[in-house]
GROMACS .gro file of C-alpha atoms in nm:
model
  214
    1MET     CA    1   8.936   7.785   9.682
    2THR     CA    2   8.740   8.090   9.794
    3SER     CA    3   8.497   8.028  10.080
    4ALA     CA    4   8.141   8.158  10.093
    5TYR     CA    5   8.220   8.259  10.454
    6PRO     CA    6   8.431   8.579  10.443
    7PRO     CA    7   8.641   8.523  10.762
    8LEU     CA    8   8.789   8.215  10.596
    9ASN     CA    9   8.923   8.428  10.309
   10LEU     CA   10   9.124   8.666  10.527
   11ALA     CA   11   9.501   8.674  10.492
   12VAL     CA   12   9.785   8.894  10.618
   13ARG     CA   13  10.122   8.890  10.444
   14THR     CA   14  10.456   9.031  10.550
   15PRO     CA   15  10.794   8.985  10.379
   16ARG     CA   16  10.863   8.696  10.620
   17ILE     CA   17  10.534   8.518  10.695
   18THR     CA   18  10.172   8.474  10.597
   19LEU     CA   19   9.878   8.456  10.835
   20ALA     CA   20   9.629   8.235  10.653
   21ALA     CA   21   9.271   8.197  10.774
   22ALA     CA   22   9.236   7.869  10.962
   23THR     CA   23   9.027   7.675  10.713
   24ASP     CA   24   8.986   7.302  10.766
   25GLU     CA   25   9.254   7.244  10.503
   26MET     CA   26   9.501   7.465  10.691
   27LEU     CA   27   9.415   7.301  11.023
   28GLU     CA   28   9.484   6.957  10.877
   29ARG     CA   29   9.824   7.079  10.761
   30LEU     CA   30   9.896   7.202  11.114
   31VAL     CA   31   9.786   6.880  11.288
   32PRO     CA   32  10.134   6.716  11.272
   33VAL     CA   33  10.276   7.017  11.459
   34VAL     CA   34  10.009   6.990  11.730
   35ARG     CA   35  10.057   6.614  11.749
   36ALA     CA   36  10.432   6.659  11.801
   37GLY     CA   37  10.360   6.897  12.091
   38VAL     CA   38  10.423   7.266  12.143
   39LEU     CA   39  10.555   7.248  12.501
   40VAL     CA   40  10.924   7.226  12.584
   41ASP     CA   41  11.043   7.030  12.889
   42GLY     CA   42  11.183   7.257  13.156
   43GLU     CA   43  11.025   7.577  13.023
   44PRO     CA   44  10.749   7.756  13.220
   45LEU     CA   45  10.402   7.657  13.102
   46PRO     CA   46  10.283   7.938  12.871
   47PHE     CA   47   9.905   7.892  12.861
   48ASP     CA   48   9.628   7.960  13.112
   49ASP     CA   49   9.345   7.714  13.177
   50PRO     CA   50   9.159   7.562  13.004
   51MET     CA   51   9.401   7.471  12.725
   52SER     CA   52   9.366   7.175  12.490
   53LEU     CA   53   9.739   7.187  12.404
   54TYR     CA   54   9.813   7.052  12.754
   55ALA     CA   55   9.628   6.727  12.677
   56GLU     CA   56   9.793   6.405  12.564
   57SER     CA   57   9.779   6.301  12.198
   58PRO     CA   58   9.540   6.218  12.030
   59HIS     CA   59   9.300   6.405  12.261
   60ARG     CA   60   9.523   6.708  12.215
   61GLU     CA   61   9.452   6.726  11.842
   62TRP     CA   62   9.085   6.639  11.877
   63ASN     CA   63   9.015   6.899  12.147
   64TRP     CA   64   9.224   7.162  11.969
   65MET     CA   65   9.021   7.122  11.649
   66ARG     CA   66   8.690   7.115  11.839
   67ARG     CA   67   8.772   7.444  12.013
   68ILE     CA   68   8.857   7.612  11.683
   69TRP     CA   69   8.544   7.481  11.512
   70SER     CA   70   8.336   7.603  11.806
   71GLY     CA   71   8.508   7.942  11.805
   72ARG     CA   72   8.466   7.990  11.431
   73SER     CA   73   8.090   7.941  11.466
   74ARG     CA   74   8.061   8.191  11.751
   75VAL     CA   75   8.092   8.517  11.558
   76THR     CA   76   7.854   8.802  11.642
   77ASP     CA   77   7.873   9.181  11.676
   78ASP     CA   78   7.938   9.129  12.049
   79PHE     CA   79   8.216   8.872  12.023
   80TRP     CA   80   8.443   8.725  11.761
   81ARG     CA   81   8.765   8.531  11.740
   82LEU     CA   82   8.948   8.500  11.411
   83TYR     CA   83   9.195   8.213  11.379
   84PHE     CA   84   9.501   8.222  11.156
   85VAL     CA   85   9.771   7.967  11.077
   86ILE     CA   86  10.121   8.115  11.076
   87CYS     CA   87  10.307   8.004  10.762
   88ASP     CA   88  10.683   8.042  10.734
   89ASP     CA   89  10.800   7.988  10.376
   90GLY     CA   90  10.465   7.819  10.314
   91GLU     CA   91  10.496   7.577  10.605
   92PRO     CA   92  10.249   7.594  10.900
   93VAL     CA   93  10.439   7.659  11.223
   94GLY     CA   94  10.177   7.791  11.467
   95MET     CA   95   9.864   7.997  11.519
   96GLN     CA   96   9.775   8.361  11.571
   97ASP     CA   97   9.428   8.463  11.688
   98LEU     CA   98   9.253   8.801  11.695
   99ILE     CA   99   8.980   8.840  11.959
  100ALA     CA  100   8.729   9.117  12.026
  101VAL     CA  101   8.442   9.179  12.266
  102ASP     CA  102   8.181   9.442  12.167
  103PHE     CA  103   8.424   9.572  11.904
  104PRO     CA  104   8.185   9.812  11.723
  105ALA     CA  105   8.145  10.006  12.049
  106LEU     CA  106   8.486   9.963  12.213
  107GLY     CA  107   8.730   9.912  11.927
  108ARG     CA  108   8.956   9.696  12.147
  109ILE     CA  109   9.120   9.368  12.050
  110THR     CA  110   9.339   9.112  12.217
  111SER     CA  111   9.559   8.848  12.060
  112PHE     CA  112   9.678   8.496  12.129
  113SER     CA  113   9.946   8.291  11.959
  114TRP     CA  114  10.170   7.988  11.981
  115LEU     CA  115  10.463   7.857  11.779
  116ALA     CA  116  10.610   7.513  11.729
  117PRO     CA  117  10.939   7.481  11.922
  118PRO     CA  118  11.160   7.468  11.607
  119ALA     CA  119  11.011   7.802  11.490
  120ARG     CA  120  11.097   7.992  11.808
  121GLY     CA  121  11.385   8.232  11.856
  122ARG     CA  122  11.380   8.349  11.494
  123GLY     CA  123  11.159   8.657  11.524
  124ILE     CA  124  10.850   8.485  11.386
  125GLY     CA  125  10.647   8.559  11.700
  126THR     CA  126  10.718   8.931  11.672
  127GLU     CA  127  10.641   8.927  11.299
  128SER     CA  128  10.315   8.743  11.356
  129ARG     CA  129  10.201   8.986  11.625
  130ALA     CA  130  10.293   9.283  11.403
  131ALA     CA  131  10.086   9.128  11.125
  132ILE     CA  132   9.776   9.071  11.340
  133LEU     CA  133   9.803   9.426  11.480
  134HIS     CA  134   9.810   9.560  11.124
  135LEU     CA  135   9.488   9.372  11.052
  136ALA     CA  136   9.328   9.510  11.368
  137PHE     CA  137   9.434   9.874  11.330
  138ALA     CA  138   9.468   9.925  10.955
  139GLY     CA  139   9.205   9.673  10.849
  140PHE     CA  140   8.934   9.700  11.114
  141GLY     CA  141   9.006  10.044  11.264
  142ALA     CA  142   9.084   9.928  11.617
  143ARG     CA  143   9.143  10.189  11.887
  144GLU     CA  144   9.349   9.975  12.125
  145ALA     CA  145   9.514   9.636  12.155
  146GLY     CA  146   9.568   9.443  12.474
  147SER     CA  147   9.781   9.143  12.558
  148ASP     CA  148   9.885   8.948  12.864
  149ALA     CA  149  10.138   8.679  12.946
  150PHE     CA  150  10.260   8.501  13.253
  151ALA     CA  151  10.541   8.690  13.423
  152ASP     CA  152  10.787   8.410  13.344
  153ASN     CA  153  10.685   8.393  12.975
  154HIS     CA  154  10.974   8.617  12.880
  155ALA     CA  155  10.943   8.562  12.504
  156SER     CA  156  10.583   8.686  12.488
  157ASN     CA  157  10.653   8.982  12.714
  158ARG     CA  158  10.953   9.081  12.501
  159VAL     CA  159  10.734   9.078  12.189
  160SER     CA  160  10.485   9.316  12.352
  161GLU     CA  161  10.761   9.549  12.464
  162ALA     CA  162  10.931   9.544  12.124
  163LEU     CA  163  10.610   9.640  11.944
  164GLY     CA  164  10.542   9.944  12.161
  165TYR     CA  165  10.297   9.812  12.419
  166THR     CA  166  10.315   9.964  12.766
  167ARG     CA  167  10.262   9.785  13.097
  168ASN     CA  168   9.900   9.791  13.209
  169GLY     CA  169   9.900   9.624  13.550
  170THR     CA  170   9.895   9.261  13.659
  171ASP     CA  171   9.642   8.985  13.702
  172TRP     CA  172   9.627   8.620  13.805
  173ALA     CA  173   9.529   8.303  13.621
  174THR     CA  174   9.580   7.930  13.663
  175ARG     CA  175   9.786   7.695  13.450
  176ARG     CA  176   9.732   7.326  13.507
  177GLY     CA  177   9.540   7.432  13.817
  178GLU     CA  178   9.824   7.631  13.976
  179PRO     CA  179   9.799   8.011  14.020
  180ALA     CA  180  10.050   8.235  13.842
  181GLU     CA  181  10.088   8.608  13.787
  182LEU     CA  182  10.005   8.767  13.454
  183ILE     CA  183  10.156   9.087  13.315
  184ARG     CA  184   9.906   9.296  13.119
  185TRP     CA  185  10.000   9.513  12.822
  186ARG     CA  186   9.829   9.794  12.625
  187LEU     CA  187   9.894   9.940  12.279
  188THR     CA  188   9.704  10.252  12.170
  189ARG     CA  189   9.629  10.337  11.810
  190ASP     CA  190   9.861  10.638  11.827
  191ALA     CA  191  10.148  10.426  11.958
  192TRP     CA  192  10.092  10.172  11.680
  193ALA     CA  193  10.068  10.445  11.414
  194ALA     CA  194  10.400  10.596  11.527
  195ARG     CA  195  10.579  10.280  11.410
  196ARG     CA  196  10.330  10.161  11.148
  197ARG     CA  197  10.484   9.936  10.886
  198THR     CA  198  10.436   9.980  10.512
  199ASP     CA  199  10.531   9.627  10.407
  200ILE     CA  200  10.226   9.437  10.540
  201THR     CA  201   9.936   9.362  10.305
  202LEU     CA  202   9.580   9.254  10.382
  203SER     CA  203   9.326   9.064  10.175
  204GLY     CA  204   8.959   8.984  10.229
  205VAL     CA  205   8.903   9.263  10.483
  206GLU     CA  206   8.614   9.457  10.325
  207GLU     CA  207   8.410   9.144  10.261
  208CYS     CA  208   8.463   9.034  10.621
  209LYS     CA  209   8.351   9.354  10.793
  210PRO     CA  210   7.973   9.293  10.773
  211VAL     CA  211   8.017   8.952  10.937
  212LEU     CA  212   8.184   9.125  11.233
  213GLY     CA  213   7.923   9.399  11.261
  214LEU     CA  214   8.146   9.670  11.109
   0.00000   0.00000   0.00000
């Protein structure tokens, strides 16, 4: 069903996956994945603080949904965060977010994503990032994309490198209260355009632009 709120009608489709706007219906379909947990024992913790996915179930699901509901309501010209559910063959397997601060003036976006453990190692993370970049650059006219990941989050850093980002310094953040080094990445519009894909389609973009101040 079409929503009266344009951001909830956005979708990005590639030959492999769909990024579907995180409506309440889509979030409910993703709850079993969140309840099962997205962390893998023995792997470095991937998220900086604060992060609801570190909590124990059922607080994990409750806090995760609260943060998305809160973020969906906080959309202005100065700040917005668009939430998408990653669907592989129609099944929800994770989330991909698109974030911007003062986008009409700066044209810069960042992204955030996570995948359920069974969906990892199959190229879905790279495909999802390529899809959200297409929305940012082709759909919204972004000038630059940024990303960061902990230095030991090798999967995320490989995705950035594979999609043409260049290193853009380092930073620090905490995860579960412990400090860890971040690697920062930058992708210019020209670098994205040099490898722009022709098999990604967008829907709902024009209707969404006025909500984002574009």
